[in-house]
Tab-separated table of C-alpha atoms in Angstrom:
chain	number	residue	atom	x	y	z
A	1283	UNK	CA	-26.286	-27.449	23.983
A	1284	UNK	CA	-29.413	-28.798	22.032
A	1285	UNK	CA	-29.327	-27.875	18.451
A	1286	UNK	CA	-33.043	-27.438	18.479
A	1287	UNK	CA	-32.607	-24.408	21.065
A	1288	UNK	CA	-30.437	-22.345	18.020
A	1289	UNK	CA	-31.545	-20.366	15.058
A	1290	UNK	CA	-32.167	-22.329	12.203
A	1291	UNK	CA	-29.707	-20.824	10.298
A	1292	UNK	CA	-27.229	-21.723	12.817
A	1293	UNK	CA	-28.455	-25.091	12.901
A	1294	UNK	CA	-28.120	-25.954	9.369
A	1295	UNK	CA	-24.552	-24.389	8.618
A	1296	UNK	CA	-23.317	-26.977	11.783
A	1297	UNK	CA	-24.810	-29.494	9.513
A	1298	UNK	CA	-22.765	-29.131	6.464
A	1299	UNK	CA	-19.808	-27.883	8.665
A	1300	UNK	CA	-19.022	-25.008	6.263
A	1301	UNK	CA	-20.013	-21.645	7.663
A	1302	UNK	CA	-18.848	-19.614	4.518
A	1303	UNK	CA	-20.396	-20.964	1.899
A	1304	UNK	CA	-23.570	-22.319	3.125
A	1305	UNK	CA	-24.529	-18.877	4.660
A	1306	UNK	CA	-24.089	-17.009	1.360
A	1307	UNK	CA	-26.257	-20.136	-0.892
A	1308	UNK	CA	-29.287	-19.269	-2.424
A	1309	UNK	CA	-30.430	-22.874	-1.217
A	1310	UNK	CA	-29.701	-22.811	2.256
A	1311	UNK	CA	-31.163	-19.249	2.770
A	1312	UNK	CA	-34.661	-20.565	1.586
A	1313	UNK	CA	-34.130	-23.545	3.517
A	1314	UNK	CA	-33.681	-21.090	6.689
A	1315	UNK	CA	-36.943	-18.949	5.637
A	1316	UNK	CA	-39.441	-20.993	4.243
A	1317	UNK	CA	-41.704	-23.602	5.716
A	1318	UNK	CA	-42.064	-25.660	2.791
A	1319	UNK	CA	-39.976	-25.411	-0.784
A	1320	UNK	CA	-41.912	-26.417	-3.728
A	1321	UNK	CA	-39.504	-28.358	-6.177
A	1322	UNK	CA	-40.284	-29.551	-10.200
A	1323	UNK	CA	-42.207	-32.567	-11.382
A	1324	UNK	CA	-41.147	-34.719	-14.124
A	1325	UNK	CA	-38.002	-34.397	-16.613
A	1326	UNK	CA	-38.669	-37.412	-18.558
A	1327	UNK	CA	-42.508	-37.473	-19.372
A	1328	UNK	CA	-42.350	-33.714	-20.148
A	1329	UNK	CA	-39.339	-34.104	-22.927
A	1330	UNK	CA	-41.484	-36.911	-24.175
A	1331	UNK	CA	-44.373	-34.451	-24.438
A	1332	UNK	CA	-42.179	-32.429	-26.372
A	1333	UNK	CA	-40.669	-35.278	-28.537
A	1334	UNK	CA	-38.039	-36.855	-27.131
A	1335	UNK	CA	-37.806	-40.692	-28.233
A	1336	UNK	CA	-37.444	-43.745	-26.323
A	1337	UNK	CA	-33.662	-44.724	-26.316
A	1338	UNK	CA	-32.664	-41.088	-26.979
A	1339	UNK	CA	-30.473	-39.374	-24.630
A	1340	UNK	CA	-32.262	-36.258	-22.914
A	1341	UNK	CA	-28.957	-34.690	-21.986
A	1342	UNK	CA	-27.920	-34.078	-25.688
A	1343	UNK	CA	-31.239	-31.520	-26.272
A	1344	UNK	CA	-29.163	-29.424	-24.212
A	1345	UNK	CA	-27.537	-29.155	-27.049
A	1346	UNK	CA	-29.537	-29.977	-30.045
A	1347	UNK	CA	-33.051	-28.229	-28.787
A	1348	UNK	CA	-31.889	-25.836	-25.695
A	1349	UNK	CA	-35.279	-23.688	-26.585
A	1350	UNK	CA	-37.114	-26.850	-25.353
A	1351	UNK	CA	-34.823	-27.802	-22.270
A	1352	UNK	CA	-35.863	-23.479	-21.484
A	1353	UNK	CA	-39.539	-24.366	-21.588
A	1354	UNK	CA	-38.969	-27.717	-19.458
A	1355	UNK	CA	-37.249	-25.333	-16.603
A	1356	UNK	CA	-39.809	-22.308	-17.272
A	1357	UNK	CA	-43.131	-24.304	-16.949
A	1358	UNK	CA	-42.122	-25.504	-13.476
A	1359	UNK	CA	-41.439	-21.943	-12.504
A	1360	UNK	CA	-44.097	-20.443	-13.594
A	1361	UNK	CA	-46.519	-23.049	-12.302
A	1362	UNK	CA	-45.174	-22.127	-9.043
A	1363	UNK	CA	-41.857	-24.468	-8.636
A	1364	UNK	CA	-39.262	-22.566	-6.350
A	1365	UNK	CA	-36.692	-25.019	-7.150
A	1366	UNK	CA	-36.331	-27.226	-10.690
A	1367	UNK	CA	-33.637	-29.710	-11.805
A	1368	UNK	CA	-31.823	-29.566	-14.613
A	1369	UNK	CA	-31.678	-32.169	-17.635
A	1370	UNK	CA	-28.290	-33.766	-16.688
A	1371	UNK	CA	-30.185	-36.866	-14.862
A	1372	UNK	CA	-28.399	-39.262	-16.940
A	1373	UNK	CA	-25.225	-36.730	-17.944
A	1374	UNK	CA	-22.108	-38.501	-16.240
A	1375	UNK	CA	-19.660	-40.386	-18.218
A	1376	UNK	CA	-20.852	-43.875	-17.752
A	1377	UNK	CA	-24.115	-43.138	-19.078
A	1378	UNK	CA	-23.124	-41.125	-22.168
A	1379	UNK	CA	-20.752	-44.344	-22.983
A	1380	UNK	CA	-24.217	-45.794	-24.359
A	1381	UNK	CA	-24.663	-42.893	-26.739
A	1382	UNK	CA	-20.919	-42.705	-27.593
A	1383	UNK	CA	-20.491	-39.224	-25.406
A	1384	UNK	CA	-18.858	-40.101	-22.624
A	1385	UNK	CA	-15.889	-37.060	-23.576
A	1386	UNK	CA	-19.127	-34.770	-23.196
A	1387	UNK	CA	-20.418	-35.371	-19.478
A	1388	UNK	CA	-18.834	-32.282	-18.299
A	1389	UNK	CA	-19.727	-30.121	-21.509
A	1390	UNK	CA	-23.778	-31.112	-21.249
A	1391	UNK	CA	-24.064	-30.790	-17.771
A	1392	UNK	CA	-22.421	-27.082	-17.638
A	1393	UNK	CA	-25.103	-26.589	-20.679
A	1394	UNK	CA	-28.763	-27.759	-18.833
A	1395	UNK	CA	-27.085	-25.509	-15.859
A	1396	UNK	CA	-26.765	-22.238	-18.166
A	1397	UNK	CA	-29.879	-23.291	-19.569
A	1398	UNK	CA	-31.305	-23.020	-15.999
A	1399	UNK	CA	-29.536	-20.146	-14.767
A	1400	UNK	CA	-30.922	-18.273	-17.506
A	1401	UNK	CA	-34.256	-19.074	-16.817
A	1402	UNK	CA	-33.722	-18.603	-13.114
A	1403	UNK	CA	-32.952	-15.074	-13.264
A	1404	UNK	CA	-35.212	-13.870	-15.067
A	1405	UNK	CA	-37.892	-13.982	-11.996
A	1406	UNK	CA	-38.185	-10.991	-9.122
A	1407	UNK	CA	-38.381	-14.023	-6.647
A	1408	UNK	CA	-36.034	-16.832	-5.991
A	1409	UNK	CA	-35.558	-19.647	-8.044
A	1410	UNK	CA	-32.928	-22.559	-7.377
A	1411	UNK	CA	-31.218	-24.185	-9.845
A	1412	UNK	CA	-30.581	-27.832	-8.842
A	1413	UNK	CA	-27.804	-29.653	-10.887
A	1414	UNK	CA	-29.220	-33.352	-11.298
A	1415	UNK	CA	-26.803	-36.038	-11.082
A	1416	UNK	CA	-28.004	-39.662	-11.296
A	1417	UNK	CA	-26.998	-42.919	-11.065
A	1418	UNK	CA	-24.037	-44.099	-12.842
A	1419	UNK	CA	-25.626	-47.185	-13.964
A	1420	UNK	CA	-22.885	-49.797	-13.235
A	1421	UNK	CA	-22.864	-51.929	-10.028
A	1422	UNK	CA	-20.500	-51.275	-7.055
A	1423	UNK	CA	-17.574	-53.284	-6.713
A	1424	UNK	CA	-17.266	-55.982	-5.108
A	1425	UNK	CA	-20.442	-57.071	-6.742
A	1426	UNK	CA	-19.500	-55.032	-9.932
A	1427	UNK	CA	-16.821	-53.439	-11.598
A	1428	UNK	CA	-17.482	-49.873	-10.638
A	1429	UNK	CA	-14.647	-48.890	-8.063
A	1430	UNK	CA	-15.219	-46.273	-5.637
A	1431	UNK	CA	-12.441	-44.435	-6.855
A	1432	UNK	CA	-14.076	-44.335	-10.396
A	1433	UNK	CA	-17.407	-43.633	-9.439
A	1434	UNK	CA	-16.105	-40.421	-7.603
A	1435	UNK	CA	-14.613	-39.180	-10.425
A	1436	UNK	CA	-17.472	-39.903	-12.535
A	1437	UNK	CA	-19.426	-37.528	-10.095
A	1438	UNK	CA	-16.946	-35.077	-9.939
A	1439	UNK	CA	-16.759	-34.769	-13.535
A	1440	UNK	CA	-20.451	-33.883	-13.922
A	1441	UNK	CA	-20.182	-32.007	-10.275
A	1442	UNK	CA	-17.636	-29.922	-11.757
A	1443	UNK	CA	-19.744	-28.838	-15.308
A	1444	UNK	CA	-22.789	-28.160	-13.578
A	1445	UNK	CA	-21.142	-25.609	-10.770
A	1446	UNK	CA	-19.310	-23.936	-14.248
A	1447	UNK	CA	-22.859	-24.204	-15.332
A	1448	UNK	CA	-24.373	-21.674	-12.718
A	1449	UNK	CA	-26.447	-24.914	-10.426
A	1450	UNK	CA	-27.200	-23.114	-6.718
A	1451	UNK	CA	-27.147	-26.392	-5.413
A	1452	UNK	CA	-26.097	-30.297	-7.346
A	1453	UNK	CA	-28.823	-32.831	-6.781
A	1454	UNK	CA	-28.320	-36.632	-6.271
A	1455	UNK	CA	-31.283	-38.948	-7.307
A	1456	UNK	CA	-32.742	-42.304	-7.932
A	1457	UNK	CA	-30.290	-44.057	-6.075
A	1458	UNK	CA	-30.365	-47.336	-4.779
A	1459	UNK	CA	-26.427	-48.377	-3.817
A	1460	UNK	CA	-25.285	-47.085	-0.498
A	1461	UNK	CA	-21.969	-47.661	-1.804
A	1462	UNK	CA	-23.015	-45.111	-5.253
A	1463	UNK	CA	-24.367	-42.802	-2.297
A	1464	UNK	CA	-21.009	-42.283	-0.756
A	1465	UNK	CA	-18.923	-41.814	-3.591
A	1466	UNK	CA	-21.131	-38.992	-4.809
A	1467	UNK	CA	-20.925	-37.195	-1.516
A	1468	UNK	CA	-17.408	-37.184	-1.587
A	1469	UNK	CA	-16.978	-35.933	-5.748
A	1470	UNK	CA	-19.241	-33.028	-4.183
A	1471	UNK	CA	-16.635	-32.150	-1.911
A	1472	UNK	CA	-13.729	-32.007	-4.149
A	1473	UNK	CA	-16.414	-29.734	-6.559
A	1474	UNK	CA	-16.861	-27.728	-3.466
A	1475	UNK	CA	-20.697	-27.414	-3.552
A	1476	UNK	CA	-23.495	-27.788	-2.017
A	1477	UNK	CA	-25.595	-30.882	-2.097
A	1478	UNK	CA	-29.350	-33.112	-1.561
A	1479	UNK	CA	-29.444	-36.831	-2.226
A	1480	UNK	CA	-32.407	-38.588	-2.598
A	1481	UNK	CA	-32.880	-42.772	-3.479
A	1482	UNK	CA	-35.536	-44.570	-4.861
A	1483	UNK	CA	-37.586	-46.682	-2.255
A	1484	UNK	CA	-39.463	-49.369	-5.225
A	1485	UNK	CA	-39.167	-52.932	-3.903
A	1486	UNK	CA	-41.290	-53.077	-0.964
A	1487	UNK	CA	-40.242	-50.231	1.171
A	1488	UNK	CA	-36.645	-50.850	0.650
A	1489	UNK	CA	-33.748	-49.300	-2.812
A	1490	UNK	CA	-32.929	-52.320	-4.965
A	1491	UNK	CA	-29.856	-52.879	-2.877
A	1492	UNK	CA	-32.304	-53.557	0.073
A	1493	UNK	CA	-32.051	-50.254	1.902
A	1494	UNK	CA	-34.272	-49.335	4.770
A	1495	UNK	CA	-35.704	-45.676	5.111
A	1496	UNK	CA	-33.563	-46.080	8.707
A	1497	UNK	CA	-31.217	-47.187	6.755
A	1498	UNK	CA	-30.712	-44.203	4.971
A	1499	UNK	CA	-31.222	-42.027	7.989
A	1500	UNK	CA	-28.458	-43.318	9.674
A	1501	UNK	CA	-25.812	-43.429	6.706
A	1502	UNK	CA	-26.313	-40.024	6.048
A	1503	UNK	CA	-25.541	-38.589	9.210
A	1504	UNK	CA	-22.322	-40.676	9.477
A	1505	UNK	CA	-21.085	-38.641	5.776
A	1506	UNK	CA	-18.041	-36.995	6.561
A	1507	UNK	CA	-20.021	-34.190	4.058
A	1508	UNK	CA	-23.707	-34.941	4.219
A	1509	UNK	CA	-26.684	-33.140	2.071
A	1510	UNK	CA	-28.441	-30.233	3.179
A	1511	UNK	CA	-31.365	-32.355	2.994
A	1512	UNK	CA	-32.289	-35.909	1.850
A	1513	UNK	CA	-35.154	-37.903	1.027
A	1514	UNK	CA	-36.841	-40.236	-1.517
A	1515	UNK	CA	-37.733	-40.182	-4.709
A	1516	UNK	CA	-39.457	-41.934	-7.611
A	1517	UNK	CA	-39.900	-45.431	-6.602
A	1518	UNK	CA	-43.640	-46.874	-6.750
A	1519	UNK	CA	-46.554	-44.095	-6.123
A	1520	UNK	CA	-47.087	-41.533	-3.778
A	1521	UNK	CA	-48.525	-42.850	-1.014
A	1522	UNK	CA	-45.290	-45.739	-0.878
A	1523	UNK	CA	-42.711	-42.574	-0.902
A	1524	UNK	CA	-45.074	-41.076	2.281
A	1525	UNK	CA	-44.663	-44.472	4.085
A	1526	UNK	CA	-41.025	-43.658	3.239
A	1527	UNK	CA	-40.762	-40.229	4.619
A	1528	UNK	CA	-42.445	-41.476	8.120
A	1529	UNK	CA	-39.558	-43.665	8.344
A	1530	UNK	CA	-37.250	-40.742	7.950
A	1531	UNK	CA	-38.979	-38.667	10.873
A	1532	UNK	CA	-38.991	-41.563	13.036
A	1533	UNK	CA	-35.214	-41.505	13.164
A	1534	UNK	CA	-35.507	-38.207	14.783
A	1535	UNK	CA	-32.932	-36.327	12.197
A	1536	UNK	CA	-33.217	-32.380	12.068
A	1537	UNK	CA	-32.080	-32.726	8.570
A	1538	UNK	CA	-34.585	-31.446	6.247
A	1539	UNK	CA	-36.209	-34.123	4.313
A	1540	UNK	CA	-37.552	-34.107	0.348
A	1541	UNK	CA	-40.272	-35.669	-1.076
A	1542	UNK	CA	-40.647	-36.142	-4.817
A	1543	UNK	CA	-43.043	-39.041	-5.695
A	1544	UNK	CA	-44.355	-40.062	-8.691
A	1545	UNK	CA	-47.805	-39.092	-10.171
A	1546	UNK	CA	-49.664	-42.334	-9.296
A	1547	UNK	CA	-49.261	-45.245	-10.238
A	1548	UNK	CA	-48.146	-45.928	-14.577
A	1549	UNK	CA	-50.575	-47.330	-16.286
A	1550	UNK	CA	-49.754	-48.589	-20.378
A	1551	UNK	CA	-52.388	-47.137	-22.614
A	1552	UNK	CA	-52.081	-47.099	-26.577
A	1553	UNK	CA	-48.603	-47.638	-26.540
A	1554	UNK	CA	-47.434	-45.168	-24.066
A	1555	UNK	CA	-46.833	-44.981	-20.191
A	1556	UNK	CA	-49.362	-42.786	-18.493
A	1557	UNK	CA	-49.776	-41.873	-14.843
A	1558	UNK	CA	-52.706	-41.944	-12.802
A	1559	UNK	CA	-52.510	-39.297	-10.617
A	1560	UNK	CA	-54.631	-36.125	-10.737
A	1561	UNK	CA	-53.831	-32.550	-10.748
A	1562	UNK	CA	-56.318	-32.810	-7.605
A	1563	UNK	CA	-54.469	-35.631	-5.922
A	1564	UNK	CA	-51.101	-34.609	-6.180
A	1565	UNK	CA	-52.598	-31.492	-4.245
A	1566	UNK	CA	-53.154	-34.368	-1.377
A	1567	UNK	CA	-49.914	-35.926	-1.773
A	1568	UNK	CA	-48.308	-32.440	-1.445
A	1569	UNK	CA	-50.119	-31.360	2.095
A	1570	UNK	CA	-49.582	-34.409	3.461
A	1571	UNK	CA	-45.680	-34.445	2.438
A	1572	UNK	CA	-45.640	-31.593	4.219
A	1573	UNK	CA	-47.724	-32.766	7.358
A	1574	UNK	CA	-45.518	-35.899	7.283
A	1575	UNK	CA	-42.408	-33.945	8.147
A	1576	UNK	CA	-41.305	-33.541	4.282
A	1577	UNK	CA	-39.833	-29.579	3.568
A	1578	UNK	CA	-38.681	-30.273	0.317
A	1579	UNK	CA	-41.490	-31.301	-1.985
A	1580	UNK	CA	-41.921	-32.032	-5.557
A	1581	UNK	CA	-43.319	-34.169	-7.697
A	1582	UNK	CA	-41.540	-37.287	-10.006
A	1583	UNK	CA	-42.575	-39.277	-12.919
A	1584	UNK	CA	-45.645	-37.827	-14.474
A	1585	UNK	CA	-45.686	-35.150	-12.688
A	1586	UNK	CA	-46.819	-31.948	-15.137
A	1587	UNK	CA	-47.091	-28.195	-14.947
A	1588	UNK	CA	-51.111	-28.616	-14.343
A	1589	UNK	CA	-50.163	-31.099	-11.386
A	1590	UNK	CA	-47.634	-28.823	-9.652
A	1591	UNK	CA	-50.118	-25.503	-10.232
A	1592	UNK	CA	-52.085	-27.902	-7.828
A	1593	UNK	CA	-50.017	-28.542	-5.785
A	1594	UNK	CA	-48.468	-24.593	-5.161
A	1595	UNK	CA	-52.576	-23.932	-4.364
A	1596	UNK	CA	-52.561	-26.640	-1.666
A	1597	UNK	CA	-49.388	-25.890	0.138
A	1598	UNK	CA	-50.426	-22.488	0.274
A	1599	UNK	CA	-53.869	-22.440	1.469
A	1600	UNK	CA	-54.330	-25.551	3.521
A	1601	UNK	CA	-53.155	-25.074	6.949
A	1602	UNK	CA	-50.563	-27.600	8.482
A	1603	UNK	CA	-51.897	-30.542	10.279
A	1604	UNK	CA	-51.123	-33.294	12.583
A	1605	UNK	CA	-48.560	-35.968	10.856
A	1606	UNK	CA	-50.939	-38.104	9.015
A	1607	UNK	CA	-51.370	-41.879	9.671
A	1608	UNK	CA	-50.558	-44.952	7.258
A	1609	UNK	CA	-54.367	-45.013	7.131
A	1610	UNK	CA	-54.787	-41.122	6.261
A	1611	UNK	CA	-52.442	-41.602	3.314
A	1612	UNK	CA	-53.884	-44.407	1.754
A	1613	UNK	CA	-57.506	-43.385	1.968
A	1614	UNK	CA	-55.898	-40.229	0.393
A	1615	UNK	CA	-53.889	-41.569	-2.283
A	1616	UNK	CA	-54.069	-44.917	-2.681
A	1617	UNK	CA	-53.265	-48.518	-1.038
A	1618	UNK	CA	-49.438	-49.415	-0.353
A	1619	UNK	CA	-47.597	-51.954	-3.404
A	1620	UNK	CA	-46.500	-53.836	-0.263
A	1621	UNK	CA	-47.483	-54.711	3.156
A	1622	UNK	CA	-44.418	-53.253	4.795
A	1623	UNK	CA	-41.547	-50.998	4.429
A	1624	UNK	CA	-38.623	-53.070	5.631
A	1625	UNK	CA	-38.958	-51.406	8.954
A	1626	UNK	CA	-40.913	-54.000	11.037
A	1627	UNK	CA	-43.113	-51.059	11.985
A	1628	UNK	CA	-46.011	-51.274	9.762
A	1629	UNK	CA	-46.544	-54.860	8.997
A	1630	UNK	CA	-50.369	-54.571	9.620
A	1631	UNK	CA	-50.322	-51.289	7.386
A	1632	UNK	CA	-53.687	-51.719	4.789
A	1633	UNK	CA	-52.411	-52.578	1.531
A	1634	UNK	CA	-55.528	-51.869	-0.898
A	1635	UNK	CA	-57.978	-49.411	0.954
A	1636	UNK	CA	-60.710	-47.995	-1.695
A	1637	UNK	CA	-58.976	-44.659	-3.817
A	1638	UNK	CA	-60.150	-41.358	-3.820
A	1639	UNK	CA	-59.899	-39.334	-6.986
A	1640	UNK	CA	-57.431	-41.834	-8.803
């Protein structure tokens, strides 16, 4: 029996090899009905817009200035996100230790998620709360002194406040560790929830730790509780993470895949990190995510309310077309930061074709 010959539905509870709760998540029925899910942009750049300080932790204006977090999660919805993140990116216990709140991972988390929840129900259509969970910040053992066993229940931890929090669905990105990867999938379990992971593709194709787009493909189908969907990420600019998402679809997986690049390329101007990208070519980036084979798709760093307005337009009144090539995207968006992906694919890929609308 060919999964491809079922009803999607069918085909994605198989996946995540939990009938019950997958079939009654807000996620996964969107996942079965729509085409294409339009997720947030940027949690970082749009605090900063709103104050936040370099060195400050975003996690405690859950807190401190919840009205703000509400207008972070509402200004993605109402520029036509159907799925946002909450601010808990950097809310597990290892990254608090910098601000001297560790004791508070769980407590900060279950905040941005009643932040969101509240802001999520207030719409007549549906809106999915994703409970962002980052990376821990320490290096994997052997190489560092992060055990498995403590990095799952860091995860679990923050698993566990965002699911009291009201989060549809918890969120894994910017990873790089394969090893990091893992451990989160399994602290999901124990929280009993549902789950995406993306990682962050920003050193020539490949995470930090020197993973492949195949790579990645192939570890997360060998989970013993894999995402509903995975993907990429952050990482360089948007028409790297499309290189990216080509080497997802090549592996042939029926899992659905997110894209969430950044808005071009940052540029430092006047004492502050700006982003490149358009409103207008973020619209690009988001049709051809979608041609490429992305369902999931969002934008990262940079990435405002006026972009993802843009982008909601695009997706909605361009029709689909055929997967675009490495030379569609960059004429489109932009030349590749690197000649290849890691792949062996796409050596002879152009690596600085002219930009259009930079």
């Amino acid at each position: 029996m060919h999964l491809r010959a079922e009803p999607v539905w069918w085909h994605i509870c198989v996946l995540t090899k939990n009938w019950t709760a997958q079939m009654t998540n807000a996620f996964t029925k969107m996942l079965a009905t729509r085409d294409w899910i339009l997720a947030d942009g940027a949690t970082g750049t749009n605090l900063f817009n709103m104050g936040l300080q370099s060195g400050d932790a975003p996690e405690m204006w859950n807190d401190q200035h919840p009205d703000r977090i509400k207008r972070l999660y509402t200004e993605a919805v109402d520029a036509g996100s159907d799925l946002f993140l909450t601010n808990s990116f950097g809310g597990n216990a290892a990254r608090l230790k910098l601000h001297g709140a560790q004791g508070r991972a769980r407590e900060l988390s279950r905040i941005s998620a009643e932040i969101g929840r509240d802001v999520a129900d207030r719409y007549d259509r549906p809106v999915i709360v994703a409970g962002s969970v980052g990376p821990t910040g320490e290096i994997m053992a052997p190489m560092g002194a992060l055990t498995h066993e403590l990095a799952v229940e860091i995860f679990h931890e923050q698993a566990e406040g965002l699911k009291e929090g009201g989060a549809d669905v918890l969120w894994l990105e910017t990873i790089s560790a394969p090893e990091e990867y893992k451990a989160a999938a399994e602290a999901f379990k124990l929280a009993d929830m549902p789950w995406c992971g993306t990682m962050s593709f920003d050193t020539a194709g490949r995470t930090m730790m020197g993973v492949t787009s195949s790579d990645m493909a192939a570890m997360v189908e060998k989970l013993g509780n894999p995402p509903l969907a995975y993907g990429a990420n952050c990482g360089v600019g948007a028409s790297d993470l499309l290189r990216t998402i080509l080497g997802f679809v090549a592996q042939g997986s029926e899992r659905p895949i997110i894209a969430k690049g950044n808005a071009g390329i940052p540029k430092y101007h006047d004492g502050h990190i700006h982003y490149d990208g358009t409103p207008d070519l973020m619209a690009d980036y988001a049709v051809l995510a979608r041609d490429a084979g992305a369902t999931i798709i969002g934008g990262c760093c940079g990435t405002m309310p006026e972009h993802l307005s843009k982008m909601r337009a695009a997706l909605e009144s361009r029709p689909r077309g055929p997967r675009p090539t490495l030379d569609q995207i960059t004429e489109a968006l932009g030349g590749f930061s690197s000649g290849g992906d890691g792949t062996g694919d796409d050596t002879a890929a152009p690596r600085r074709p002219r930009r259009r609308r930079a």
